[in-house]
């Protein structure tokens, strides 16, 4: 099988490429990545020399390039996206260009070249606030940030290609991932690396908003099962571990695991439109495709924290230059608020 993975230099994409190359010794993988601030070839160390792996630097919104690559592949898995909610609030344009238009370019090439499967990596953010019950696949989409709205556009565009042209699309909506090589502007790696640097952990609002957290390898396993399952075209699958934690619970856990004081928590002005709860019902994935998460949150967090402790070079290189400007822009003006 020859697979086009887009966004393979990012967090989940790079973990997925490593997972697949290890598991399927005869599969060929092409990684198309624009190498934005979040794309990092250091995430693929040890993979570059693999004869089954090819890297192409480029944009998923580049019609010529995408057509040229897709004509030779069997399957497309679209991870490429602008992914950070906070950045989408301050500057949404790239989210629309990549997440919506870029996905359209990939779908159109997939339709023309009649590829065998197109997996759209969507997100549980498309549901908006879960409210009292974890979101189900047929719940209405009520995205609350420009990121979530762009992903919802891509998600439904992918579905429309199945409904209209029978392009064999499958859509996944996963909850928050954590693990190795996650860019340290997302909550868990930000808190872990700040704690390691003895810097404050910026908790938004009262810290009570919750997310359902999944270890990235469990997500990779779910995508692998979806890739190899027949008869699921046009379907949407939620992916999640059912481990709901508040921001504050995670900040406390990280500080506790690193033997640091919880005085390092700094409550800051909330994110506009901040979703109170993201959680998904994964009954469909469990019953139809027999997938189950295998890494408990405590184990996954121990592994993750260990990885950031042992790979200081990886994140210290990122947390310099442009990142420091970003940090100042994002957190410098944020009002401090009363702590618990
Ligand atoms: P990431 O920000 O770490 O990586 C995104 C990658 O996409 C980067 O390598 C970047 O260079 C690349 N990219 C961006 N624009 C591009 C373009 N125009 N053309 C080609 N490449 C481009 O993101 P991630 O956390 O690994 O997320 C991957 C996918 O999974 C995204 O589609 C995201 O919406 C989805 N997702 C993420 C989570 C999560 O918790 N991280 C949860 C559910 C779904
Ligand atoms: P994030 O990692 O940005 O993922 P998402 O918004 O896509 O769920 O944020 C996860 C949670 O952590 C979310 O409730 C916002 C919160 N958060 C903070 O409290 N402080 C921070 O500095 C960041 C980046 C996030």
Short mmCIF file of C-alpha atoms and ligand atoms in Angstrom, two decimals:
data_model
loop_
_atom_site.label_atom_id
_atom_site.label_comp_id
_atom_site.label_asym_id
_atom_site.label_seq_id
_atom_site.Cartn_x
_atom_site.Cartn_y
_atom_site.Cartn_z
CA UNK A 1 0.00 0.00 0.00
CA UNK A 2 1.23 3.51 -0.81
CA UNK A 3 -0.06 6.16 1.60
CA UNK A 4 0.05 9.94 1.39
CA UNK A 5 0.26 11.37 4.88
CA UNK A 6 -0.14 15.13 5.02
CA UNK A 7 1.18 17.09 7.99
CA UNK A 8 3.52 14.23 8.87
CA UNK A 9 6.12 16.54 10.42
CA UNK A 10 3.67 17.63 13.13
CA UNK A 11 2.84 15.94 16.42
CA UNK A 12 0.30 13.23 15.54
CA UNK A 13 1.41 12.80 11.91
CA UNK A 14 5.03 12.06 12.89
CA UNK A 15 3.93 9.61 15.59
CA UNK A 16 1.68 7.92 13.01
CA UNK A 17 4.44 7.66 10.39
CA UNK A 18 6.78 6.02 12.91
CA UNK A 19 3.99 3.69 14.03
CA UNK A 20 3.18 2.61 10.45
CA UNK A 21 6.77 2.14 9.23
CA UNK A 22 7.47 -0.09 12.23
CA UNK A 23 4.30 -2.12 11.79
CA UNK A 24 4.09 -2.54 8.00
CA UNK A 25 7.47 -3.23 6.49
CA UNK A 26 6.16 -3.25 2.89
CA UNK A 27 4.06 -0.04 2.98
CA UNK A 28 5.32 3.09 1.26
CA UNK A 29 4.72 6.45 2.89
CA UNK A 30 4.90 9.89 1.30
CA UNK A 31 4.86 12.75 3.81
CA UNK A 32 3.66 16.08 2.38
CA UNK A 33 4.27 18.90 4.86
CA UNK A 34 4.64 22.64 4.48
CA UNK A 35 6.87 22.85 7.57
CA UNK A 36 5.01 25.68 9.24
CA UNK A 37 6.14 26.74 12.74
CA UNK A 38 4.57 23.47 13.98
CA UNK A 39 6.22 21.20 11.41
CA UNK A 40 9.56 19.82 12.55
CA UNK A 41 11.75 17.30 10.76
CA UNK A 42 13.46 16.56 14.10
CA UNK A 43 10.26 14.63 14.89
CA UNK A 44 11.21 12.15 12.15
CA UNK A 45 14.79 11.46 13.17
CA UNK A 46 15.69 7.90 12.31
CA UNK A 47 13.00 7.70 9.64
CA UNK A 48 14.65 9.79 6.89
CA UNK A 49 16.86 6.90 5.72
CA UNK A 50 14.00 4.37 5.53
CA UNK A 51 13.61 3.21 1.89
CA UNK A 52 9.82 3.17 2.30
CA UNK A 53 9.67 6.84 3.33
CA UNK A 54 9.71 9.98 1.17
CA UNK A 55 9.40 13.57 2.33
CA UNK A 56 7.97 16.33 0.12
CA UNK A 57 8.01 19.92 1.38
CA UNK A 58 4.86 21.59 0.10
CA UNK A 59 1.38 22.95 0.70
CA UNK A 60 -1.80 20.84 0.61
CA UNK A 61 -3.44 23.84 -1.07
CA UNK A 62 -1.05 23.54 -4.06
CA UNK A 63 -3.28 21.88 -6.69
CA UNK A 64 -0.48 20.95 -9.13
CA UNK A 65 1.76 19.42 -6.49
CA UNK A 66 -1.08 17.55 -4.79
CA UNK A 67 -2.35 16.12 -8.11
CA UNK A 68 1.16 14.99 -8.98
CA UNK A 69 1.54 13.10 -5.70
CA UNK A 70 -1.96 11.66 -5.42
CA UNK A 71 -1.91 10.09 -8.89
CA UNK A 72 0.62 7.57 -7.52
CA UNK A 73 -0.87 6.72 -4.11
CA UNK A 74 -3.62 4.36 -2.92
CA UNK A 75 -4.69 6.16 0.22
CA UNK A 76 -4.67 9.70 1.68
CA UNK A 77 -4.65 10.46 5.41
CA UNK A 78 -5.06 14.18 5.97
CA UNK A 79 -3.45 15.36 9.21
CA UNK A 80 -2.22 18.70 7.82
CA UNK A 81 -3.86 21.65 9.51
CA UNK A 82 -3.39 24.80 11.49
CA UNK A 83 -4.27 23.40 14.91
CA UNK A 84 -3.99 25.83 17.77
CA UNK A 85 -7.23 27.39 19.04
CA UNK A 86 -5.46 30.43 20.55
CA UNK A 87 -3.72 31.23 17.25
CA UNK A 88 -7.03 30.86 15.41
CA UNK A 89 -8.54 33.50 17.68
CA UNK A 90 -5.84 36.06 16.94
CA UNK A 91 -5.28 35.17 13.26
CA UNK A 92 -7.85 32.88 11.57
CA UNK A 93 -6.87 33.34 7.89
CA UNK A 94 -4.40 30.44 7.64
CA UNK A 95 -6.92 28.14 9.28
CA UNK A 96 -9.37 28.72 6.47
CA UNK A 97 -6.70 28.46 3.79
CA UNK A 98 -5.22 25.20 5.05
CA UNK A 99 -7.95 23.44 6.98
CA UNK A 100 -10.82 24.19 4.57
CA UNK A 101 -9.35 25.02 1.16
CA UNK A 102 -6.36 22.66 1.53
CA UNK A 103 -8.71 19.79 2.38
CA UNK A 104 -10.81 20.63 -0.69
CA UNK A 105 -7.70 20.45 -2.92
CA UNK A 106 -6.83 17.01 -1.52
CA UNK A 107 -10.41 15.74 -1.91
CA UNK A 108 -10.65 16.94 -5.49
CA UNK A 109 -7.39 15.18 -6.42
CA UNK A 110 -8.56 12.06 -4.58
CA UNK A 111 -11.80 12.11 -6.58
CA UNK A 112 -10.08 12.59 -9.94
CA UNK A 113 -7.50 9.87 -9.30
CA UNK A 114 -10.03 7.48 -7.71
CA UNK A 115 -8.02 6.68 -4.63
CA UNK A 116 -9.08 3.75 -2.43
CA UNK A 117 -9.56 5.61 0.86
CA UNK A 118 -9.42 9.16 2.18
CA UNK A 119 -9.23 9.54 5.95
CA UNK A 120 -10.03 13.04 7.13
CA UNK A 121 -8.53 13.63 10.57
CA UNK A 122 -11.21 15.84 12.05
CA UNK A 123 -11.59 16.67 15.74
CA UNK A 124 -14.08 16.58 18.60
CA UNK A 125 -13.83 20.39 18.63
CA UNK A 126 -16.39 20.41 15.79
CA UNK A 127 -19.15 19.55 18.29
CA UNK A 128 -18.52 22.59 20.46
CA UNK A 129 -19.46 22.17 24.10
CA UNK A 130 -20.41 18.58 24.96
CA UNK A 131 -22.84 19.72 27.68
CA UNK A 132 -24.21 16.95 29.90
CA UNK A 133 -23.51 13.97 27.65
CA UNK A 134 -20.38 13.03 25.64
CA UNK A 135 -20.88 14.00 21.99
CA UNK A 136 -22.16 11.36 19.56
CA UNK A 137 -21.32 11.16 15.86
CA UNK A 138 -24.77 12.38 14.80
CA UNK A 139 -24.88 15.33 17.22
CA UNK A 140 -25.11 18.78 15.62
CA UNK A 141 -21.82 20.58 14.95
CA UNK A 142 -21.54 23.80 16.97
CA UNK A 143 -17.87 24.85 16.67
CA UNK A 144 -16.89 27.73 18.94
CA UNK A 145 -13.46 28.83 17.63
CA UNK A 146 -12.22 29.66 14.12
CA UNK A 147 -10.05 26.51 14.37
CA UNK A 148 -13.04 24.32 15.21
CA UNK A 149 -15.19 25.99 12.54
CA UNK A 150 -12.52 25.43 9.86
CA UNK A 151 -12.22 21.79 10.87
CA UNK A 152 -16.02 21.46 10.78
CA UNK A 153 -15.97 22.89 7.24
CA UNK A 154 -13.36 20.32 6.18
CA UNK A 155 -15.20 17.52 7.96
CA UNK A 156 -18.48 18.19 6.13
CA UNK A 157 -16.71 18.88 2.83
CA UNK A 158 -15.13 15.43 3.10
CA UNK A 159 -18.54 13.91 3.79
CA UNK A 160 -20.02 15.74 0.81
CA UNK A 161 -17.43 14.12 -1.48
CA UNK A 162 -18.70 10.72 -0.33
CA UNK A 163 -22.37 11.70 -0.61
CA UNK A 164 -21.95 13.34 -4.02
CA UNK A 165 -19.12 11.53 -5.83
CA UNK A 166 -18.69 8.34 -3.77
CA UNK A 167 -15.12 9.32 -2.95
CA UNK A 168 -14.34 6.72 -0.24
CA UNK A 169 -14.02 9.07 2.70
CA UNK A 170 -13.92 8.17 6.41
CA UNK A 171 -13.90 10.90 9.06
CA UNK A 172 -12.40 10.64 12.54
CA UNK A 173 -13.11 12.97 15.45
CA UNK A 174 -10.56 12.48 18.17
CA UNK A 175 -10.28 14.15 21.54
CA UNK A 176 -7.16 15.92 22.89
CA UNK A 177 -3.94 13.98 22.30
CA UNK A 178 -0.79 14.04 24.41
CA UNK A 179 2.57 12.30 24.05
CA UNK A 180 6.01 12.69 22.51
CA UNK A 181 6.93 15.51 20.10
CA UNK A 182 3.90 17.69 20.80
CA UNK A 183 4.66 21.34 20.08
CA UNK A 184 5.07 23.12 23.44
CA UNK A 185 2.33 25.70 22.91
CA UNK A 186 -0.35 23.05 23.60
CA UNK A 187 -1.35 22.66 27.22
CA UNK A 188 0.40 19.48 28.39
CA UNK A 189 3.84 20.08 26.80
CA UNK A 190 3.61 23.78 27.71
CA UNK A 191 2.96 22.97 31.37
CA UNK A 192 5.61 20.24 31.49
CA UNK A 193 8.34 22.33 29.86
CA UNK A 194 7.45 25.48 31.87
CA UNK A 195 7.63 23.43 35.05
CA UNK A 196 11.02 22.03 34.02
CA UNK A 197 12.19 25.62 33.44
CA UNK A 198 10.70 26.81 36.75
CA UNK A 199 8.32 29.14 34.90
CA UNK A 200 4.64 29.68 35.83
CA UNK A 201 1.94 27.39 34.42
CA UNK A 202 -0.74 29.68 32.89
CA UNK A 203 -4.16 28.23 33.73
CA UNK A 204 -7.06 29.82 31.85
CA UNK A 205 -9.98 31.13 33.89
CA UNK A 206 -10.87 29.03 36.93
CA UNK A 207 -9.10 25.96 35.48
CA UNK A 208 -12.29 23.89 35.64
CA UNK A 209 -12.78 23.36 31.89
CA UNK A 210 -12.37 19.70 30.98
CA UNK A 211 -11.04 17.68 28.06
CA UNK A 212 -10.93 13.94 27.35
CA UNK A 213 -7.24 12.98 26.97
CA UNK A 214 -5.85 10.19 24.78
CA UNK A 215 -2.25 8.99 24.45
CA UNK A 216 -1.15 9.58 20.86
CA UNK A 217 -0.26 5.90 20.25
CA UNK A 218 -3.83 4.86 21.03
CA UNK A 219 -5.01 7.40 18.44
CA UNK A 220 -2.53 5.96 15.88
CA UNK A 221 -3.87 2.47 16.56
CA UNK A 222 -7.45 3.62 15.96
CA UNK A 223 -6.52 5.20 12.61
CA UNK A 224 -4.71 1.99 11.65
CA UNK A 225 -7.87 -0.05 12.30
CA UNK A 226 -9.99 2.43 10.34
CA UNK A 227 -7.53 2.31 7.43
CA UNK A 228 -7.86 -1.49 7.23
CA UNK A 229 -11.64 -1.83 7.74
CA UNK A 230 -14.06 -2.36 4.87
CA UNK A 231 -17.59 -1.05 4.45
CA UNK A 232 -17.19 2.17 6.46
CA UNK A 233 -17.11 4.76 3.67
CA UNK A 234 -18.96 7.94 4.54
CA UNK A 235 -18.86 7.08 8.25
CA UNK A 236 -17.71 9.25 11.14
CA UNK A 237 -15.91 7.72 14.13
CA UNK A 238 -15.29 9.41 17.45
CA UNK A 239 -11.99 8.47 19.09
CA UNK A 240 -11.32 9.03 22.79
CA UNK A 241 -10.22 7.27 25.93
CA UNK A 242 -12.96 8.47 28.28
CA UNK A 243 -10.39 10.10 30.60
CA UNK A 244 -11.82 13.50 31.43
CA UNK A 245 -9.62 15.88 33.39
CA UNK A 246 -9.79 19.57 34.21
CA UNK A 247 -6.94 21.95 33.41
CA UNK A 248 -6.24 22.30 37.11
CA UNK A 249 -6.15 18.53 37.72
CA UNK A 250 -3.54 18.20 34.99
CA UNK A 251 -1.45 21.14 36.20
CA UNK A 252 -1.46 19.66 39.72
CA UNK A 253 -0.58 16.21 38.40
CA UNK A 254 2.37 17.49 36.35
CA UNK A 255 3.77 19.52 39.25
CA UNK A 256 3.31 16.58 41.58
CA UNK A 257 5.09 14.19 39.20
CA UNK A 258 7.98 16.62 38.83
CA UNK A 259 8.18 17.28 42.59
CA UNK A 260 7.39 21.00 42.13
CA UNK A 261 5.15 23.28 44.17
CA UNK A 262 1.62 24.08 42.98
CA UNK A 263 2.45 27.72 43.72
CA UNK A 264 3.79 27.65 40.16
CA UNK A 265 0.21 27.74 38.86
CA UNK A 266 -0.77 31.19 37.64
CA UNK A 267 -4.44 31.84 36.89
CA UNK A 268 -4.76 34.06 33.84
CA UNK A 269 -7.54 35.68 31.84
CA UNK A 270 -9.73 33.08 30.12
CA UNK A 271 -9.67 32.19 26.41
CA UNK A 272 -12.58 33.88 24.55
CA UNK A 273 -15.23 31.31 23.63
CA UNK A 274 -13.46 28.71 25.80
CA UNK A 275 -15.27 25.38 25.49
CA UNK A 276 -16.27 24.15 28.95
CA UNK A 277 -16.25 20.46 28.16
CA UNK A 278 -15.04 18.28 25.29
CA UNK A 279 -15.89 14.59 25.61
CA UNK A 280 -16.97 11.98 23.08
CA UNK A 281 -19.01 8.81 23.10
CA UNK A 282 -16.83 6.09 21.48
CA UNK A 283 -19.36 3.27 21.51
CA UNK A 284 -19.41 3.12 17.68
CA UNK A 285 -15.64 2.62 17.32
CA UNK A 286 -15.60 0.08 20.13
CA UNK A 287 -18.55 -1.99 18.92
CA UNK A 288 -18.16 -1.75 15.13
CA UNK A 289 -14.35 -1.90 14.87
CA UNK A 290 -13.44 -3.44 18.23
CA UNK A 291 -10.98 -0.68 19.16
CA UNK A 292 -10.05 -0.03 22.77
CA UNK A 293 -7.50 2.37 24.23
CA UNK A 294 -4.63 0.58 25.93
CA UNK A 295 -2.62 3.27 27.74
CA UNK A 296 -3.97 4.51 31.09
CA UNK A 297 -3.66 8.24 31.70
CA UNK A 298 -1.21 7.83 34.61
CA UNK A 299 1.09 5.62 32.46
CA UNK A 300 0.84 7.88 29.43
CA UNK A 301 1.66 10.96 31.52
CA UNK A 302 4.63 9.24 33.18
CA UNK A 303 5.99 8.32 29.74
CA UNK A 304 5.31 11.79 28.36
CA UNK A 305 6.96 13.64 31.24
CA UNK A 306 9.96 11.30 31.05
CA UNK A 307 10.25 12.00 27.32
CA UNK A 308 10.30 15.80 27.82
CA UNK A 309 12.87 15.39 30.60
CA UNK A 310 15.09 13.31 28.35
CA UNK A 311 14.63 15.39 25.22
CA UNK A 312 15.35 18.88 26.47
CA UNK A 313 17.32 19.64 23.29
CA UNK A 314 14.21 19.03 21.18
CA UNK A 315 11.99 21.55 23.00
CA UNK A 316 14.67 24.06 24.00
CA UNK A 317 15.42 24.53 20.29
CA UNK A 318 11.73 25.31 19.70
CA UNK A 319 11.35 27.53 22.77
CA UNK A 320 13.64 30.20 21.40
CA UNK A 321 13.34 32.83 18.65
CA UNK A 322 9.82 33.03 17.16
CA UNK A 323 8.36 31.01 20.03
CA UNK A 324 9.43 33.57 22.63
CA UNK A 325 7.77 36.32 20.62
CA UNK A 326 4.63 34.20 20.38
CA UNK A 327 4.69 33.60 24.13
CA UNK A 328 5.02 37.29 24.90
CA UNK A 329 2.22 38.14 22.47
CA UNK A 330 -0.09 35.46 23.84
CA UNK A 331 0.58 35.67 27.57
CA UNK A 332 2.25 39.07 28.11
CA UNK A 333 -0.98 41.05 28.14
CA UNK A 334 -3.14 38.38 29.77
CA UNK A 335 -4.48 39.68 33.04
CA UNK A 336 -3.53 37.65 36.14
CA UNK A 337 -6.57 36.65 38.18
CA UNK A 338 -7.20 35.49 41.73
CA UNK A 339 -5.92 32.02 42.47
CA UNK A 340 -7.94 29.23 44.18
P1 LIG B 1 0.43 19.99 14.54
O1 LIG B 1 0.10 21.44 14.58
O2 LIG B 1 1.43 19.44 15.50
O3 LIG B 1 0.95 19.60 13.07
C1 LIG B 1 0.35 20.08 11.90
C2 LIG B 1 1.27 19.77 10.74
O4 LIG B 1 0.63 20.20 9.53
C3 LIG B 1 2.61 20.50 10.81
O5 LIG B 1 3.67 19.61 10.54
C4 LIG B 1 2.50 21.58 9.74
O6 LIG B 1 3.75 21.93 9.16
C5 LIG B 1 1.58 20.89 8.73
N1 LIG B 1 0.87 21.85 7.88
C6 LIG B 1 0.18 22.97 8.26
N2 LIG B 1 -0.32 23.60 7.18
C7 LIG B 1 0.03 22.86 6.10
C8 LIG B 1 -0.23 22.98 4.71
N3 LIG B 1 -0.93 24.01 4.21
N4 LIG B 1 0.27 22.05 3.88
C9 LIG B 1 1.00 21.01 4.37
N5 LIG B 1 1.28 20.85 5.66
C10 LIG B 1 0.78 21.76 6.52
O7 LIG B 1 -0.96 19.24 14.66
P2 LIG B 1 -1.36 17.86 15.37
O8 LIG B 1 -1.67 18.13 16.78
O9 LIG B 1 -0.38 16.82 14.99
O10 LIG B 1 -2.75 17.58 14.64
C11 LIG B 1 -2.80 16.82 13.44
C12 LIG B 1 -4.23 16.68 12.98
O11 LIG B 1 -5.01 16.05 14.01
C13 LIG B 1 -4.90 18.01 12.69
O12 LIG B 1 -5.71 17.86 11.55
C14 LIG B 1 -5.76 18.27 13.93
O13 LIG B 1 -6.87 19.06 13.62
C15 LIG B 1 -6.15 16.86 14.30
N6 LIG B 1 -6.43 16.65 15.73
C16 LIG B 1 -5.51 17.00 16.66
C17 LIG B 1 -5.78 16.76 18.01
C18 LIG B 1 -4.76 17.08 19.08
O14 LIG B 1 -5.07 16.96 20.26
N7 LIG B 1 -3.54 17.48 18.74
C19 LIG B 1 -7.00 16.18 18.38
C20 LIG B 1 -7.92 15.83 17.38
C21 LIG B 1 -7.62 16.07 16.06
P1 LIG B 2 -5.11 23.19 24.12
O1 LIG B 2 -3.91 22.31 24.40
O2 LIG B 2 -4.89 24.50 23.46
O3 LIG B 2 -6.16 22.31 23.32
P2 LIG B 2 -7.69 22.64 22.95
O4 LIG B 2 -8.01 24.04 23.22
O5 LIG B 2 -7.70 22.32 21.49
O6 LIG B 2 -8.51 21.68 23.75
O7 LIG B 2 -5.85 23.48 25.48
C1 LIG B 2 -6.33 22.43 26.32
C2 LIG B 2 -7.00 23.06 27.53
O8 LIG B 2 -6.02 23.76 28.27
C3 LIG B 2 -8.06 24.09 27.19
O9 LIG B 2 -9.12 24.00 28.14
C4 LIG B 2 -7.34 25.42 27.35
C5 LIG B 2 -6.35 25.12 28.44
N1 LIG B 2 -5.08 25.91 28.41
C6 LIG B 2 -4.68 26.62 29.55
O10 LIG B 2 -5.35 26.62 30.59
N2 LIG B 2 -3.50 27.31 29.48
C7 LIG B 2 -2.73 27.34 28.35
O11 LIG B 2 -1.68 28.02 28.34
C8 LIG B 2 -3.16 26.59 27.19
C9 LIG B 2 -2.37 26.60 25.93
C10 LIG B 2 -4.35 25.88 27.28
#
